PDB file of C-alpha atoms in Angstrom:
ATOM      1  CA  MET A   1      -8.461  26.881  22.130  1.00  0.00           C
ATOM      2  CA  GLU A   2     -10.964  24.852  24.100  1.00  0.00           C
ATOM      3  CA  ASP A   3     -14.288  26.590  23.696  1.00  0.00           C
ATOM      4  CA  THR A   4     -16.125  29.748  22.677  1.00  0.00           C
ATOM      5  CA  THR A   5     -19.313  31.507  23.756  1.00  0.00           C
ATOM      6  CA  GLY A   6     -21.136  34.007  21.624  1.00  0.00           C
ATOM      7  CA  THR A   7     -20.180  34.874  18.065  1.00  0.00           C
ATOM      8  CA  ILE A   8     -16.451  35.171  17.352  1.00  0.00           C
ATOM      9  CA  GLU A   9     -15.338  35.467  13.745  1.00  0.00           C
ATOM     10  CA  GLY A  10     -12.519  33.230  12.538  1.00  0.00           C
ATOM     11  CA  VAL A  11     -12.193  31.222  15.749  1.00  0.00           C
ATOM     12  CA  GLU A  12     -13.651  27.820  16.594  1.00  0.00           C
ATOM     13  CA  PRO A  13     -13.194  25.298  19.424  1.00  0.00           C
ATOM     14  CA  LEU A  14     -10.007  23.205  19.100  1.00  0.00           C
ATOM     15  CA  ASP A  15      -8.285  25.800  16.887  1.00  0.00           C
ATOM     16  CA  LEU A  16      -4.533  26.091  17.421  1.00  0.00           C
ATOM     17  CA  LEU A  17      -3.754  29.767  17.974  1.00  0.00           C
ATOM     18  CA  SER A  18      -0.354  31.166  17.027  1.00  0.00           C
ATOM     19  CA  GLU A  19       1.606  33.587  19.181  1.00  0.00           C
ATOM     20  CA  GLY A  20       0.849  37.200  18.287  1.00  0.00           C
ATOM     21  CA  ARG A  21      -2.619  36.515  16.913  1.00  0.00           C
ATOM     22  CA  GLU A  22      -5.146  39.191  17.833  1.00  0.00           C
ATOM     23  CA  ILE A  23      -8.776  38.400  18.614  1.00  0.00           C
ATOM     24  CA  SER A  24     -11.516  40.909  19.411  1.00  0.00           C
ATOM     25  CA  LEU A  25     -14.427  39.864  21.606  1.00  0.00           C
ATOM     26  CA  ARG A  26     -17.730  41.604  22.114  1.00  0.00           C
ATOM     27  CA  PRO A  27     -18.764  42.019  25.773  1.00  0.00           C
ATOM     28  CA  ASP A  28     -21.147  39.043  25.442  1.00  0.00           C
ATOM     29  CA  SER A  29     -18.512  36.737  23.879  1.00  0.00           C
ATOM     30  CA  GLY A  30     -15.851  34.618  25.530  1.00  0.00           C
ATOM     31  CA  LEU A  31     -13.075  32.099  25.007  1.00  0.00           C
ATOM     32  CA  ILE A  32     -11.413  29.369  26.984  1.00  0.00           C
ATOM     33  CA  ILE A  33      -7.772  29.083  25.928  1.00  0.00           C
ATOM     34  CA  SER A  34      -5.245  26.512  27.143  1.00  0.00           C
ATOM     35  CA  TYR A  35      -1.495  26.988  26.793  1.00  0.00           C
ATOM     36  CA  LEU A  36       0.441  23.738  26.277  1.00  0.00           C
ATOM     37  CA  ASP A  37       3.810  25.229  27.239  1.00  0.00           C
ATOM     38  CA  SER A  38       2.725  26.780  30.545  1.00  0.00           C
ATOM     39  CA  CYS A  39      -0.242  24.552  31.479  1.00  0.00           C
ATOM     40  CA  GLN A  40      -2.256  27.754  31.884  1.00  0.00           C
ATOM     41  CA  ARG A  41      -6.025  27.763  31.269  1.00  0.00           C
ATOM     42  CA  GLU A  42      -7.727  31.106  30.685  1.00  0.00           C
ATOM     43  CA  ASN A  43     -11.389  32.060  30.675  1.00  0.00           C
ATOM     44  CA  ILE A  44     -11.674  35.395  28.846  1.00  0.00           C
ATOM     45  CA  ARG A  45     -14.796  37.540  28.499  1.00  0.00           C
ATOM     46  CA  GLY A  46     -14.884  40.520  26.129  1.00  0.00           C
ATOM     47  CA  GLY A  47     -12.019  42.805  25.082  1.00  0.00           C
ATOM     48  CA  LYS A  48      -9.011  42.509  22.836  1.00  0.00           C
ATOM     49  CA  ILE A  49      -6.752  39.464  23.154  1.00  0.00           C
ATOM     50  CA  VAL A  50      -3.196  39.000  21.934  1.00  0.00           C
ATOM     51  CA  ILE A  51      -2.037  35.378  22.103  1.00  0.00           C
ATOM     52  CA  GLY A  52       1.278  35.015  23.936  1.00  0.00           C
ATOM     53  CA  LYS A  53       3.702  32.154  24.492  1.00  0.00           C
ATOM     54  CA  ALA A  54       2.571  31.351  28.046  1.00  0.00           C
ATOM     55  CA  GLN A  55      -0.581  33.448  28.471  1.00  0.00           C
ATOM     56  CA  SER A  56      -2.764  36.004  26.707  1.00  0.00           C
ATOM     57  CA  ASP A  57      -2.543  39.775  26.946  1.00  0.00           C
ATOM     58  CA  VAL A  58      -6.117  40.994  27.516  1.00  0.00           C
ATOM     59  CA  THR A  59      -7.211  44.639  27.181  1.00  0.00           C
ATOM     60  CA  ASP A  60     -10.702  45.934  28.064  1.00  0.00           C
ATOM     61  CA  GLY A  61     -11.888  42.453  29.022  1.00  0.00           C
ATOM     62  CA  ASN A  62     -11.986  40.102  31.989  1.00  0.00           C
ATOM     63  CA  VAL A  63      -9.663  37.137  32.340  1.00  0.00           C
ATOM     64  CA  SER A  64      -9.372  34.435  34.984  1.00  0.00           C
ATOM     65  CA  ARG A  65      -6.400  32.086  34.902  1.00  0.00           C
ATOM     66  CA  LYS A  66      -5.864  28.669  36.399  1.00  0.00           C
ATOM     67  CA  ARG A  67      -2.786  26.465  36.256  1.00  0.00           C
ATOM     68  CA  ILE A  68      -3.617  22.898  35.229  1.00  0.00           C
ATOM     69  CA  SER A  69      -1.405  19.920  36.015  1.00  0.00           C
ATOM     70  CA  CYS A  70      -0.312  18.737  32.574  1.00  0.00           C
ATOM     71  CA  ASP A  71       2.826  17.804  30.605  1.00  0.00           C
ATOM     72  CA  PRO A  72       5.678  17.635  33.158  1.00  0.00           C
ATOM     73  CA  ALA A  73       8.151  18.882  30.534  1.00  0.00           C
ATOM     74  CA  ALA A  74       6.230  22.155  30.504  1.00  0.00           C
ATOM     75  CA  LEU A  75       6.782  22.734  34.205  1.00  0.00           C
ATOM     76  CA  ALA A  76      10.190  24.396  33.992  1.00  0.00           C
ATOM     77  CA  LEU A  77      10.824  26.527  37.080  1.00  0.00           C
ATOM     78  CA  THR A  78      12.976  29.606  37.471  1.00  0.00           C
ATOM     79  CA  PRO A  79      15.715  29.289  40.129  1.00  0.00           C
ATOM     80  CA  GLU A  80      13.607  31.461  42.473  1.00  0.00           C
ATOM     81  CA  GLN A  81      10.564  29.232  42.010  1.00  0.00           C
ATOM     82  CA  ALA A  82      12.648  26.087  42.477  1.00  0.00           C
ATOM     83  CA  ASN A  83      13.912  27.360  45.853  1.00  0.00           C
ATOM     84  CA  GLN A  84      10.315  27.783  47.013  1.00  0.00           C
ATOM     85  CA  SER A  85       8.962  24.537  45.560  1.00  0.00           C
ATOM     86  CA  ALA A  86       8.581  21.038  46.900  1.00  0.00           C
ATOM     87  CA  THR A  87       7.541  17.882  45.112  1.00  0.00           C
ATOM     88  CA  LEU A  88       6.035  14.633  46.285  1.00  0.00           C
ATOM     89  CA  VAL A  89       6.403  11.855  43.726  1.00  0.00           C
ATOM     90  CA  PHE A  90       4.040   8.913  43.394  1.00  0.00           C
ATOM     91  CA  ARG A  91       5.391   6.345  41.001  1.00  0.00           C
ATOM     92  CA  PRO A  92       2.775   4.667  38.817  1.00  0.00           C
ATOM     93  CA  ALA A  93       2.964   1.026  37.855  1.00  0.00           C
ATOM     94  CA  PRO A  94       5.567   0.435  35.138  1.00  0.00           C
ATOM     95  CA  LEU A  95       4.359   0.902  31.570  1.00  0.00           C
ATOM     96  CA  GLU A  96       3.999  -2.128  29.370  1.00  0.00           C
ATOM     97  CA  ASP A  97       6.501  -2.571  26.532  1.00  0.00           C
ATOM     98  CA  GLY A  98       5.984  -0.003  23.803  1.00  0.00           C
ATOM     99  CA  VAL A  99       3.430   2.109  25.707  1.00  0.00           C
ATOM    100  CA  LYS A 100       4.656   5.724  25.963  1.00  0.00           C
ATOM    101  CA  PHE A 101       2.097   6.964  28.511  1.00  0.00           C
ATOM    102  CA  VAL A 102      -1.276   6.315  30.141  1.00  0.00           C
ATOM    103  CA  MET A 103      -4.144   8.750  29.583  1.00  0.00           C
ATOM    104  CA  GLY A 104      -6.493   9.745  32.403  1.00  0.00           C
ATOM    105  CA  THR A 105      -9.295  10.434  29.935  1.00  0.00           C
ATOM    106  CA  ARG A 106     -11.258   8.292  27.516  1.00  0.00           C
ATOM    107  CA  ARG A 107     -11.616  11.316  25.177  1.00  0.00           C
ATOM    108  CA  PRO A 108      -8.107  12.216  23.921  1.00  0.00           C
ATOM    109  CA  VAL A 109      -7.310  14.963  21.426  1.00  0.00           C
ATOM    110  CA  VAL A 110      -4.216  14.705  19.194  1.00  0.00           C
ATOM    111  CA  ILE A 111      -2.059  17.676  18.193  1.00  0.00           C
ATOM    112  CA  ALA A 112      -1.142  16.379  14.737  1.00  0.00           C
ATOM    113  CA  GLY A 113       0.515  19.324  12.983  1.00  0.00           C
ATOM    114  CA  ASP A 114       0.125  19.335   9.218  1.00  0.00           C
ATOM    115  CA  LEU A 115      -1.259  15.793   8.849  1.00  0.00           C
ATOM    116  CA  LYS A 116      -4.551  15.333   6.999  1.00  0.00           C
ATOM    117  CA  ASP A 117      -5.646  12.403   9.156  1.00  0.00           C
ATOM    118  CA  VAL A 118      -4.421   9.926  11.760  1.00  0.00           C
ATOM    119  CA  LEU A 119      -5.126   6.217  11.944  1.00  0.00           C
ATOM    120  CA  ILE A 120      -6.036   4.688  15.314  1.00  0.00           C
ATOM    121  CA  GLU A 121      -5.519   0.984  15.854  1.00  0.00           C
ATOM    122  CA  ASP A 122      -7.008  -0.889  18.822  1.00  0.00           C
ATOM    123  CA  LEU A 123      -4.133  -3.217  19.751  1.00  0.00           C
ATOM    124  CA  ARG A 124      -6.376  -5.525  21.780  1.00  0.00           C
ATOM    125  CA  LYS A 125      -8.619  -6.165  18.773  1.00  0.00           C
ATOM    126  CA  PRO A 126      -6.422  -6.987  15.749  1.00  0.00           C
ATOM    127  CA  GLY A 127      -7.740  -5.420  12.559  1.00  0.00           C
ATOM    128  CA  THR A 128      -9.828  -2.794  14.375  1.00  0.00           C
ATOM    129  CA  THR A 129      -8.749   0.563  12.985  1.00  0.00           C
ATOM    130  CA  TRP A 130     -10.382   3.867  12.150  1.00  0.00           C
ATOM    131  CA  SER A 131      -9.270   7.132  10.655  1.00  0.00           C
ATOM    132  CA  VAL A 132      -9.791  10.563  12.191  1.00  0.00           C
ATOM    133  CA  VAL A 133      -9.607  13.728  10.111  1.00  0.00           C
ATOM    134  CA  VAL A 134      -7.181  16.402  11.316  1.00  0.00           C
ATOM    135  CA  VAL A 135      -8.743  19.872  11.301  1.00  0.00           C
ATOM    136  CA  ASN A 136      -6.398  22.844  11.782  1.00  0.00           C
ATOM    137  CA  GLY A 137      -3.729  20.579  13.280  1.00  0.00           C
ATOM    138  CA  VAL A 138      -6.067  18.836  15.752  1.00  0.00           C
ATOM    139  CA  ALA A 139      -7.655  15.377  15.654  1.00  0.00           C
ATOM    140  CA  ASP A 140     -10.431  14.759  18.164  1.00  0.00           C
ATOM    141  CA  LEU A 141     -10.373  10.972  18.566  1.00  0.00           C
ATOM    142  CA  THR A 142     -13.915  11.025  19.948  1.00  0.00           C
ATOM    143  CA  ALA A 143     -15.465  13.367  17.349  1.00  0.00           C
ATOM    144  CA  ASP A 144     -17.632  10.526  16.062  1.00  0.00           C
ATOM    145  CA  ARG A 145     -18.902   9.855  19.618  1.00  0.00           C
ATOM    146  CA  ARG A 146     -16.425   6.986  20.064  1.00  0.00           C
ATOM    147  CA  ILE A 147     -15.147   6.821  23.646  1.00  0.00           C
ATOM    148  CA  LEU A 148     -11.961   4.789  24.061  1.00  0.00           C
ATOM    149  CA  ASP A 149     -12.014   1.746  26.348  1.00  0.00           C
ATOM    150  CA  ARG A 150     -10.561   1.825  29.852  1.00  0.00           C
ATOM    151  CA  GLY A 151      -7.413  -0.282  29.856  1.00  0.00           C
ATOM    152  CA  GLY A 152      -7.284  -0.138  26.055  1.00  0.00           C
ATOM    153  CA  HIS A 153      -4.001  -0.010  24.156  1.00  0.00           C
ATOM    154  CA  TYR A 154      -4.029   2.118  21.014  1.00  0.00           C
ATOM    155  CA  ARG A 155      -1.544   2.948  18.287  1.00  0.00           C
ATOM    156  CA  LEU A 156      -1.600   6.285  16.440  1.00  0.00           C
ATOM    157  CA  VAL A 157      -0.183   6.187  12.916  1.00  0.00           C
ATOM    158  CA  GLY A 158       0.391   9.131  10.596  1.00  0.00           C
ATOM    159  CA  GLY A 159       3.083  10.930   8.647  1.00  0.00           C
ATOM    160  CA  GLY A 160       5.517   8.031   9.028  1.00  0.00           C
ATOM    161  CA  ARG A 161       5.231   8.177  12.841  1.00  0.00           C
ATOM    162  CA  THR A 162       3.678   5.800  15.345  1.00  0.00           C
ATOM    163  CA  LEU A 163       2.844   6.222  19.006  1.00  0.00           C
ATOM    164  CA  VAL A 164       1.382   3.659  21.403  1.00  0.00           C
ATOM    165  CA  PHE A 165      -0.628   4.823  24.407  1.00  0.00           C
ATOM    166  CA  GLN A 166      -2.960   3.306  26.948  1.00  0.00           C
ATOM    167  CA  ILE A 167      -6.228   4.495  28.452  1.00  0.00           C
ATOM    168  CA  GLY A 168      -5.988   4.149  32.237  1.00  0.00           C
ATOM    169  CA  LEU A 169      -8.191   1.693  34.088  1.00  0.00           C
ATOM    170  CA  GLU A 170      -9.652   4.590  36.066  1.00  0.00           C
ATOM    171  CA  ALA A 171      -9.804   7.048  33.143  1.00  0.00           C
ATOM    172  CA  THR A 172     -12.808   9.337  33.123  1.00  0.00           C
ATOM    173  CA  ASP A 173     -15.209  10.095  30.327  1.00  0.00           C
ATOM    174  CA  ALA A 174     -16.316  13.281  32.080  1.00  0.00           C
ATOM    175  CA  PRO A 175     -15.499  16.593  30.394  1.00  0.00           C
ATOM    176  CA  LEU A 176     -11.929  17.670  31.210  1.00  0.00           C
ATOM    177  CA  PRO A 177      -9.857  20.724  30.292  1.00  0.00           C
ATOM    178  CA  LEU A 178      -8.168  20.286  26.933  1.00  0.00           C
ATOM    179  CA  LEU A 179      -4.721  20.249  28.571  1.00  0.00           C
ATOM    180  CA  LEU A 180      -5.627  16.993  30.309  1.00  0.00           C
ATOM    181  CA  ARG A 181      -6.777  15.392  27.042  1.00  0.00           C
ATOM    182  CA  VAL A 182      -3.869  16.284  24.723  1.00  0.00           C
ATOM    183  CA  ILE A 183      -1.549  13.844  22.980  1.00  0.00           C
ATOM    184  CA  ARG A 184       1.363  15.527  21.192  1.00  0.00           C
ATOM    185  CA  PHE A 185       2.028  13.523  18.031  1.00  0.00           C
TER     186      PHE A 185
END
């Protein structure tokens, strides 16, 4: 979940919501929910919500949906959709050795499962590391107001795993939908 407006019990921004969870909203309350598997972003106002796999089921409320360009693996098309689709591919510059991907934001958020914290290492500045607490499966790398450097190379470490990523030279520090800020760890 990206954000909330009004008072909503048991739900906070950056919570991971499980399929089937029910949430009741007063008419003056709202949520912004992003679905990682479908790249769907929903703005919901009032009503009863049941969290689905690809989108929410909303009763007695208003919902607007927008598809966000996100994880390409999540863009599986049905045969009917594939017959009506076209793609234009722009190939980015090759990634440096060890770098898995380049982020378009300087404010990434890590989906970290059951870890208690993740360690971030700035690979351009040996010895520069910091720890970020994981809350409900999510680590906001910029929670302490730290914005990552454009062109920076960073290593995530936690739970016996490591992942190296880069912040793009033209990465923005403007607010972006959560789906454009997510690192799956």
